[in-house]
Amino acid sequence: MWFCALHSHLRVLSREQKATTGTEMEGLERSDGNYMQKVEVPRQRTSADLLLRLLALALTLVSAITIGLSKQTRVVRAVVVASLPPLYVPVPARWHYISAFVYFLVANVIACSYATLSLVLVLISRKRPGDMNSILHSMILVLDILMVALLFSCNGASMAIGIIGYRGNTHLRWQKICNLFERFCGQVAASIAVSMAGAMMFILMVAFSGLRLREKSRS
């Protein structure tokens, strides 16, 4: 009797141990003879990252095109000598006349090109999981941060010039020009606003990349 009871007790313990082992090994996969934890990025988060990169690509592209097409020519009345009739001189306004706008255009082109490249890399990493993904995502995170810094710096420089053009500066005797070149100033303002939206997309990408690396470091 006692031998049968002991045998039944051992069978119960064996079943519990198998259940515990199965629970602990759930989500693990065999790799080179060792058990390694399989870390998978949630599909919803990856899809959101792809969407943000697509939006950043579109926004920076639109911003670069808008600033590249910004130009206007106005005929300005100029008085050379009071005794002579005034002269009417055509005065053009172009984006490449101001170095801050040139920097703005180049920065948005760089951000747009990087967004395209990172979009392709993220799509490739989804189909080929492995240890190289951690290095790839770390590199993408660093480049995302650089794009945020680049876009904010060019937007800040362009906004400073835009404010001077809109308000002028009486201390330096710089006259405002946006009262004459309304369409040009409007295009520049719209381009800066779109570029700022693109910079916000990159900030969200940095947040998603940081969360992904944090989850991998914990697991």
Tab-separated table of C-alpha atoms in Angstrom:
chain	number	residue	atom	x	y	z
A	1	MET	CA	0.000	0.000	0.000
A	2	TRP	CA	2.668	2.485	0.954
A	3	PHE	CA	4.666	1.587	-2.195
A	4	CYS	CA	1.630	2.347	-4.406
A	5	ALA	CA	1.050	5.660	-2.642
A	6	LEU	CA	4.717	6.633	-3.076
A	7	HIS	CA	4.598	5.690	-6.753
A	8	SER	CA	1.468	7.821	-7.279
A	9	HIS	CA	3.081	10.751	-5.485
A	10	LEU	CA	6.179	10.525	-7.693
A	11	ARG	CA	4.014	10.470	-10.810
A	12	VAL	CA	2.233	13.666	-9.687
A	13	LEU	CA	5.559	15.421	-9.029
A	14	SER	CA	6.837	14.369	-12.447
A	15	ARG	CA	3.764	15.852	-14.135
A	16	GLU	CA	4.135	19.139	-12.227
A	17	GLN	CA	7.821	19.357	-13.152
A	18	LYS	CA	7.010	18.828	-16.856
A	19	ALA	CA	4.323	21.493	-16.728
A	20	THR	CA	6.709	23.962	-15.075
A	21	THR	CA	9.454	23.204	-17.568
A	22	GLY	CA	7.044	23.666	-20.455
A	23	THR	CA	5.921	27.002	-19.057
A	24	GLU	CA	9.465	28.238	-18.570
A	25	MET	CA	10.581	27.100	-22.018
A	26	GLU	CA	7.621	28.664	-23.784
A	27	GLY	CA	8.774	31.184	-26.347
A	28	LEU	CA	12.308	29.734	-26.474
A	29	GLU	CA	13.920	28.325	-29.553
A	30	ARG	CA	16.946	26.087	-30.110
A	31	SER	CA	19.979	27.846	-31.613
A	32	ASP	CA	23.372	26.074	-31.921
A	33	GLY	CA	22.460	23.599	-29.210
A	34	ASN	CA	21.564	26.308	-26.686
A	35	TYR	CA	18.221	27.715	-25.710
A	36	MET	CA	17.893	31.386	-26.512
A	37	GLN	CA	14.901	33.567	-25.861
A	38	LYS	CA	13.079	34.589	-29.011
A	39	VAL	CA	12.373	38.300	-29.005
A	40	GLU	CA	9.837	39.524	-31.506
A	41	VAL	CA	8.878	43.137	-32.031
A	42	PRO	CA	5.099	43.543	-31.913
A	43	ARG	CA	3.698	43.807	-35.399
A	44	GLN	CA	1.595	46.845	-34.529
A	45	ARG	CA	4.623	48.786	-33.296
A	46	THR	CA	6.629	47.891	-36.398
A	47	SER	CA	3.757	48.953	-38.632
A	48	ALA	CA	3.530	52.270	-36.784
A	49	ASP	CA	7.283	52.767	-37.280
A	50	LEU	CA	6.910	52.141	-41.020
A	51	LEU	CA	4.012	54.583	-41.202
A	52	LEU	CA	6.010	57.281	-39.412
A	53	ARG	CA	8.936	56.830	-41.777
A	54	LEU	CA	6.634	57.057	-44.766
A	55	LEU	CA	5.101	60.266	-43.388
A	56	ALA	CA	8.550	61.728	-42.676
A	57	LEU	CA	9.591	60.922	-46.233
A	58	ALA	CA	6.522	62.629	-47.698
A	59	LEU	CA	6.688	65.696	-45.440
A	60	THR	CA	10.370	66.426	-45.979
A	61	LEU	CA	9.948	65.888	-49.734
A	62	VAL	CA	7.027	68.327	-49.886
A	63	SER	CA	8.975	70.841	-47.802
A	64	ALA	CA	12.011	70.653	-50.088
A	65	ILE	CA	9.867	71.042	-53.210
A	66	THR	CA	7.954	73.980	-51.729
A	67	ILE	CA	11.067	75.928	-50.756
A	68	GLY	CA	12.684	75.071	-54.096
A	69	LEU	CA	9.751	76.568	-56.008
A	70	SER	CA	9.496	79.694	-53.870
A	71	LYS	CA	10.176	82.746	-56.028
A	72	GLN	CA	8.469	86.013	-56.806
A	73	THR	CA	9.247	89.169	-58.748
A	74	ARG	CA	7.757	92.537	-57.904
A	75	VAL	CA	8.131	95.910	-59.590
A	76	VAL	CA	9.350	98.411	-57.007
A	77	ARG	CA	9.149	102.191	-57.337
A	78	ALA	CA	12.559	103.782	-56.822
A	79	VAL	CA	13.299	107.498	-56.591
A	80	VAL	CA	16.899	108.328	-57.552
A	81	VAL	CA	16.674	112.108	-57.725
A	82	ALA	CA	13.727	114.118	-56.494
A	83	SER	CA	13.661	116.252	-59.623
A	84	LEU	CA	13.487	113.228	-61.916
A	85	PRO	CA	10.554	110.866	-62.377
A	86	PRO	CA	10.691	107.663	-60.365
A	87	LEU	CA	12.035	104.447	-61.787
A	88	TYR	CA	10.157	101.171	-61.698
A	89	VAL	CA	12.624	98.348	-61.175
A	90	PRO	CA	11.738	94.614	-61.124
A	91	VAL	CA	13.088	93.062	-57.927
A	92	PRO	CA	13.194	89.238	-57.694
A	93	ALA	CA	13.053	87.155	-54.528
A	94	ARG	CA	14.554	83.655	-54.731
A	95	TRP	CA	15.254	81.025	-52.124
A	96	HIS	CA	18.922	80.643	-53.114
A	97	TYR	CA	19.581	84.333	-52.387
A	98	ILE	CA	19.610	83.499	-48.651
A	99	SER	CA	22.095	80.953	-47.289
A	100	ALA	CA	19.713	79.850	-44.513
A	101	PHE	CA	17.161	78.747	-47.106
A	102	VAL	CA	19.861	76.879	-49.047
A	103	TYR	CA	20.768	75.027	-45.846
A	104	PHE	CA	17.068	74.389	-45.245
A	105	LEU	CA	16.613	72.795	-48.663
A	106	VAL	CA	19.732	70.629	-48.383
A	107	ALA	CA	18.773	69.451	-44.877
A	108	ASN	CA	15.291	68.408	-45.983
A	109	VAL	CA	16.698	66.556	-48.999
A	110	ILE	CA	19.087	64.685	-46.692
A	111	ALA	CA	16.249	63.834	-44.283
A	112	CYS	CA	14.031	62.670	-47.154
A	113	SER	CA	16.791	60.449	-48.569
A	114	TYR	CA	17.498	58.957	-45.159
A	115	ALA	CA	13.800	58.301	-44.530
A	116	THR	CA	13.655	56.356	-47.807
A	117	LEU	CA	16.762	54.325	-46.925
A	118	SER	CA	15.606	53.582	-43.367
A	119	LEU	CA	12.191	52.516	-44.659
A	120	VAL	CA	13.844	49.924	-46.888
A	121	LEU	CA	16.125	48.728	-44.064
A	122	VAL	CA	13.214	48.293	-41.657
A	123	LEU	CA	11.286	46.280	-44.247
A	124	ILE	CA	14.311	44.028	-44.795
A	125	SER	CA	14.817	43.537	-41.052
A	126	ARG	CA	11.221	42.365	-40.655
A	127	LYS	CA	11.781	39.506	-43.106
A	128	ARG	CA	15.211	38.524	-41.809
A	129	PRO	CA	15.202	38.391	-38.001
A	130	GLY	CA	18.500	37.752	-36.296
A	131	ASP	CA	21.275	39.174	-34.156
A	132	MET	CA	22.155	41.724	-36.851
A	133	ASN	CA	18.803	43.421	-36.245
A	134	SER	CA	19.977	44.783	-32.885
A	135	ILE	CA	22.970	46.454	-34.530
A	136	LEU	CA	20.797	47.717	-37.381
A	137	HIS	CA	18.149	49.175	-35.069
A	138	SER	CA	20.822	50.826	-32.921
A	139	MET	CA	22.326	52.437	-36.009
A	140	ILE	CA	18.885	53.601	-37.173
A	141	LEU	CA	18.197	55.090	-33.729
A	142	VAL	CA	21.413	57.137	-33.844
A	143	LEU	CA	20.650	58.361	-37.367
A	144	ASP	CA	17.081	59.252	-36.380
A	145	ILE	CA	18.435	61.449	-33.597
A	146	LEU	CA	20.813	63.120	-36.064
A	147	MET	CA	17.905	63.824	-38.432
A	148	VAL	CA	15.962	65.445	-35.584
A	149	ALA	CA	18.919	67.719	-34.809
A	150	LEU	CA	19.441	68.517	-38.493
A	151	LEU	CA	15.807	69.432	-39.152
A	152	PHE	CA	15.423	71.535	-36.034
A	153	SER	CA	18.613	73.449	-36.789
A	154	CYS	CA	17.598	74.282	-40.369
A	155	ASN	CA	14.068	75.180	-39.281
A	156	GLY	CA	15.405	77.470	-36.577
A	157	ALA	CA	17.733	79.251	-38.992
A	158	SER	CA	14.967	79.683	-41.579
A	159	MET	CA	12.464	80.932	-39.018
A	160	ALA	CA	14.944	83.540	-37.785
A	161	ILE	CA	15.353	84.889	-41.323
A	162	GLY	CA	11.601	84.691	-41.867
A	163	ILE	CA	10.863	86.769	-38.783
A	164	ILE	CA	13.290	89.454	-39.957
A	165	GLY	CA	11.622	89.455	-43.360
A	166	TYR	CA	8.193	89.713	-41.783
A	167	ARG	CA	8.919	92.319	-39.105
A	168	GLY	CA	12.223	93.879	-40.109
A	169	ASN	CA	14.722	95.240	-37.620
A	170	THR	CA	14.618	98.931	-36.845
A	171	HIS	CA	17.862	98.843	-34.838
A	172	LEU	CA	19.832	97.538	-37.815
A	173	ARG	CA	17.646	99.417	-40.312
A	174	TRP	CA	16.587	96.217	-42.041
A	175	GLN	CA	13.325	96.772	-43.826
A	176	LYS	CA	10.630	94.127	-43.860
A	177	ILE	CA	9.987	92.551	-47.247
A	178	CYS	CA	6.998	90.292	-46.662
A	179	ASN	CA	4.649	93.225	-47.305
A	180	LEU	CA	5.983	93.232	-50.883
A	181	PHE	CA	6.641	89.514	-51.476
A	182	GLU	CA	3.552	87.991	-49.900
A	183	ARG	CA	3.517	84.829	-52.009
A	184	PHE	CA	7.226	84.183	-51.497
A	185	CYS	CA	6.962	84.572	-47.730
A	186	GLY	CA	3.851	82.395	-47.660
A	187	GLN	CA	5.640	79.595	-49.497
A	188	VAL	CA	8.609	79.798	-47.138
A	189	ALA	CA	6.334	79.728	-44.082
A	190	ALA	CA	4.415	76.720	-45.427
A	191	SER	CA	7.666	74.890	-46.152
A	192	ILE	CA	8.941	75.492	-42.618
A	193	ALA	CA	5.654	74.275	-41.117
A	194	VAL	CA	5.739	71.058	-43.162
A	195	SER	CA	9.392	70.479	-42.264
A	196	MET	CA	8.564	70.887	-38.564
A	197	ALA	CA	5.873	68.227	-38.953
A	198	GLY	CA	8.507	65.964	-40.514
A	199	ALA	CA	10.824	66.613	-37.566
A	200	MET	CA	8.032	65.547	-35.203
A	201	MET	CA	7.732	62.272	-37.132
A	202	PHE	CA	11.422	61.645	-36.548
A	203	ILE	CA	10.978	62.351	-32.829
A	204	LEU	CA	8.252	59.707	-32.668
A	205	MET	CA	10.536	57.296	-34.525
A	206	VAL	CA	13.231	57.863	-31.912
A	207	ALA	CA	10.696	57.028	-29.197
A	208	PHE	CA	9.655	53.790	-30.945
A	209	SER	CA	13.273	52.755	-31.537
A	210	GLY	CA	14.142	53.460	-27.917
A	211	LEU	CA	11.241	51.321	-26.679
A	212	ARG	CA	12.251	48.483	-29.005
A	213	LEU	CA	15.850	48.463	-27.761
A	214	ARG	CA	14.664	48.676	-24.157
A	215	GLU	CA	12.479	45.600	-24.583
A	216	LYS	CA	15.344	43.675	-26.165
A	217	SER	CA	17.744	44.634	-23.368
A	218	ARG	CA	15.279	43.446	-20.717
A	219	SER	CA	14.628	40.090	-22.367
